[in-house]
XYZ file of C-alpha atoms in Angstrom:
220
model
C -53.713 38.126 33.991
C -55.112 35.345 30.864
C -52.659 33.239 32.342
C -53.713 33.880 35.850
C -56.867 33.406 35.178
C -56.330 29.817 33.093
C -53.391 28.535 34.160
C -54.613 25.883 36.220
C -56.950 25.214 33.838
C -56.498 21.424 32.430
C -55.869 21.160 28.542
C -58.427 19.473 27.407
C -61.137 22.088 28.521
C -59.623 24.312 26.004
C -61.042 25.436 22.332
C -59.589 23.656 19.886
C -60.467 19.804 21.634
C -63.974 20.943 23.141
C -64.616 21.563 19.322
C -62.963 18.803 18.225
C -65.807 17.063 20.803
C -68.713 18.965 19.362
C -67.834 18.034 15.725
C -66.525 14.491 15.934
C -67.746 13.120 18.820
C -65.777 9.960 19.727
C -63.955 9.965 16.221
C -62.291 13.250 17.366
C -58.565 12.781 17.686
C -57.804 15.743 19.714
C -59.920 15.757 23.098
C -59.612 12.260 24.117
C -55.951 11.579 24.380
C -53.972 10.137 27.182
C -51.908 13.394 27.485
C -51.453 17.225 26.069
C -49.021 16.342 23.393
C -50.854 13.974 22.208
C -53.759 15.623 21.809
C -51.862 18.592 20.142
C -50.792 16.005 17.230
C -54.028 14.724 16.827
C -53.082 11.553 18.041
C -56.167 10.481 20.324
C -56.915 7.248 18.227
C -53.694 5.926 19.034
C -52.835 7.235 22.669
C -56.506 7.522 24.195
C -56.963 8.153 27.885
C -59.032 5.265 29.776
C -62.617 5.174 29.131
C -63.423 6.470 32.652
C -61.178 9.848 31.546
C -63.128 10.250 28.903
C -66.546 10.238 30.268
C -65.263 12.785 32.716
C -64.048 14.889 29.884
C -67.432 14.565 27.819
C -69.515 15.030 30.978
C -67.766 18.453 31.307
C -67.971 19.473 27.677
C -72.046 18.845 27.995
C -72.099 21.267 30.860
C -69.460 24.424 29.981
C -69.835 24.546 25.736
C -69.381 26.140 23.315
C -66.014 27.169 23.378
C -65.024 25.541 26.775
C -61.362 27.721 28.693
C -59.938 30.093 25.842
C -56.097 30.879 26.378
C -54.309 33.593 24.856
C -50.915 33.029 26.788
C -50.226 29.446 24.907
C -51.863 30.229 21.069
C -49.444 29.180 18.675
C -49.115 32.597 17.313
C -50.495 35.998 18.623
C -54.993 35.645 18.223
C -54.911 32.306 16.730
C -56.940 29.215 18.372
C -54.046 26.755 17.945
C -52.018 26.339 20.432
C -48.241 26.377 20.575
C -46.031 22.769 21.001
C -46.009 21.462 24.759
C -42.297 22.665 25.390
C -43.014 26.089 24.334
C -45.925 26.078 26.734
C -44.509 25.233 29.470
C -41.260 27.824 28.764
C -44.072 30.774 28.586
C -45.539 29.081 31.901
C -42.305 29.061 33.562
C -41.808 32.588 32.668
C -45.160 33.798 33.673
C -44.642 31.961 37.223
C -41.012 32.582 37.425
C -39.930 35.667 35.314
C -36.581 35.961 34.391
C -34.726 34.609 37.760
C -31.514 33.587 36.902
C -30.880 37.052 36.408
C -30.538 37.745 39.862
C -27.785 39.001 41.679
C -27.164 35.766 43.626
C -27.270 34.061 40.235
C -25.268 36.375 38.694
C -22.455 36.519 41.168
C -22.495 32.536 41.319
C -22.009 32.476 37.403
C -19.357 35.564 38.198
C -17.131 33.877 40.494
C -17.285 30.452 38.755
C -18.187 30.310 35.605
C -19.928 26.969 33.941
C -19.179 25.438 37.387
C -22.048 27.429 39.456
C -24.347 26.102 41.453
C -26.417 28.425 40.334
C -26.783 26.228 37.211
C -27.052 23.842 38.651
C -29.945 24.326 41.663
C -31.991 27.129 40.890
C -34.399 28.888 44.130
C -37.166 28.816 42.242
C -38.393 24.878 41.010
C -38.353 24.748 37.004
C -39.949 21.809 36.572
C -43.458 22.777 36.444
C -45.109 19.256 35.004
C -47.073 17.695 37.659
C -44.909 13.920 37.922
C -41.654 15.872 37.768
C -43.055 16.617 41.342
C -40.946 14.818 44.460
C -43.625 12.162 45.262
C -44.007 10.874 41.523
C -39.609 11.010 41.060
C -39.628 8.649 44.580
C -42.369 6.169 43.123
C -40.123 5.569 39.723
C -36.994 5.244 41.951
C -38.715 3.290 44.408
C -41.286 1.260 42.536
C -39.910 1.027 38.605
C -42.825 -0.129 36.275
C -45.061 -1.578 38.919
C -45.342 2.201 40.859
C -48.499 3.715 40.437
C -48.222 7.129 41.050
C -45.737 8.260 38.326
C -46.829 6.217 35.233
C -50.720 7.813 35.381
C -51.947 9.402 32.723
C -53.095 12.845 35.280
C -52.306 13.745 38.047
C -55.433 13.080 39.439
C -55.029 9.097 38.701
C -51.882 9.700 40.393
C -52.604 11.027 43.961
C -55.153 8.151 43.984
C -52.205 5.284 42.944
C -53.776 4.460 39.985
C -51.178 4.644 37.169
C -51.742 0.711 36.882
C -55.445 1.123 35.686
C -54.824 4.550 34.078
C -51.422 4.590 32.441
C -50.079 7.295 30.080
C -49.216 5.942 26.621
C -45.873 3.827 26.099
C -43.945 7.109 24.460
C -45.059 9.228 27.584
C -43.684 6.798 29.642
C -41.226 6.404 28.428
C -40.163 10.373 28.112
C -40.746 9.971 31.936
C -38.150 7.241 32.483
C -35.883 9.036 30.674
C -35.908 12.763 32.261
C -36.016 10.802 35.681
C -33.023 9.217 34.793
C -30.694 12.219 33.559
C -32.255 14.690 36.103
C -31.985 12.335 39.302
C -29.735 14.572 40.978
C -33.371 16.831 41.554
C -34.369 14.902 44.522
C -35.161 16.913 47.390
C -31.899 14.960 49.255
C -29.827 16.199 46.853
C -31.469 19.784 46.796
C -30.648 19.108 50.914
C -26.797 18.377 50.265
C -26.284 21.483 48.310
C -27.929 24.296 50.726
C -26.408 22.894 53.336
C -23.056 22.040 52.792
C -22.465 23.834 49.280
C -19.663 23.293 47.729
C -18.243 20.396 49.828
C -21.620 18.378 49.636
C -20.510 15.103 48.309
C -24.088 13.350 47.062
C -24.957 16.520 44.379
C -21.741 16.394 42.926
C -21.657 12.961 41.939
C -21.452 12.011 38.433
C -24.192 9.696 38.879
C -26.673 8.208 40.815
C -25.310 5.534 41.771
C -22.357 7.044 42.880
C -23.978 9.433 44.901
C -25.887 6.559 46.684
C -22.946 4.552 47.410
C -21.464 7.812 49.890
C -18.146 6.777 48.623
C -17.667 9.817 46.232
C -15.348 12.123 47.227
């Protein structure tokens, strides 16, 4: 219930960040961070959000004190106001959203018959990547436009939707993390999923070892 009630709240609206703003204002190193991981590590002075974004947060803090959004499901330990790591938070979100999807009968049968070659290990029936920039429009922007993209580099999804990634860009460290994910997970694009769904083991594109080979049309 706690997750259902608070799952869509932006990370900076949580109690540790509004308290940082209340106690430290512009000296705070958590609330004004460009991304959640930087906020958790108190690196907001090194990787700050844009001035416009900081003002948006301050306006929200002024209207929603004193504790902001109180989430229990992403606590570091039970009852702890401090938060778990960002990867752990995503793992919990995935569990709450989808449950143990990989235990269903279809996935079990697929694995039993084909072992580590099972399609179920590569494509799940439900999406497993919950961070907004991992979704199809942002992957497409990365592959089509690279560093000139205005969606995938954005600090927030709202900025990405408005094509403001060049003006409201995530910190370099975060952009590097996204680039690595895009390159490592090229096969998660919709067209490769469609190839798998339509052709199964006879599909060619999704089985290619690299994206270049998939795109070439020459992979056997």
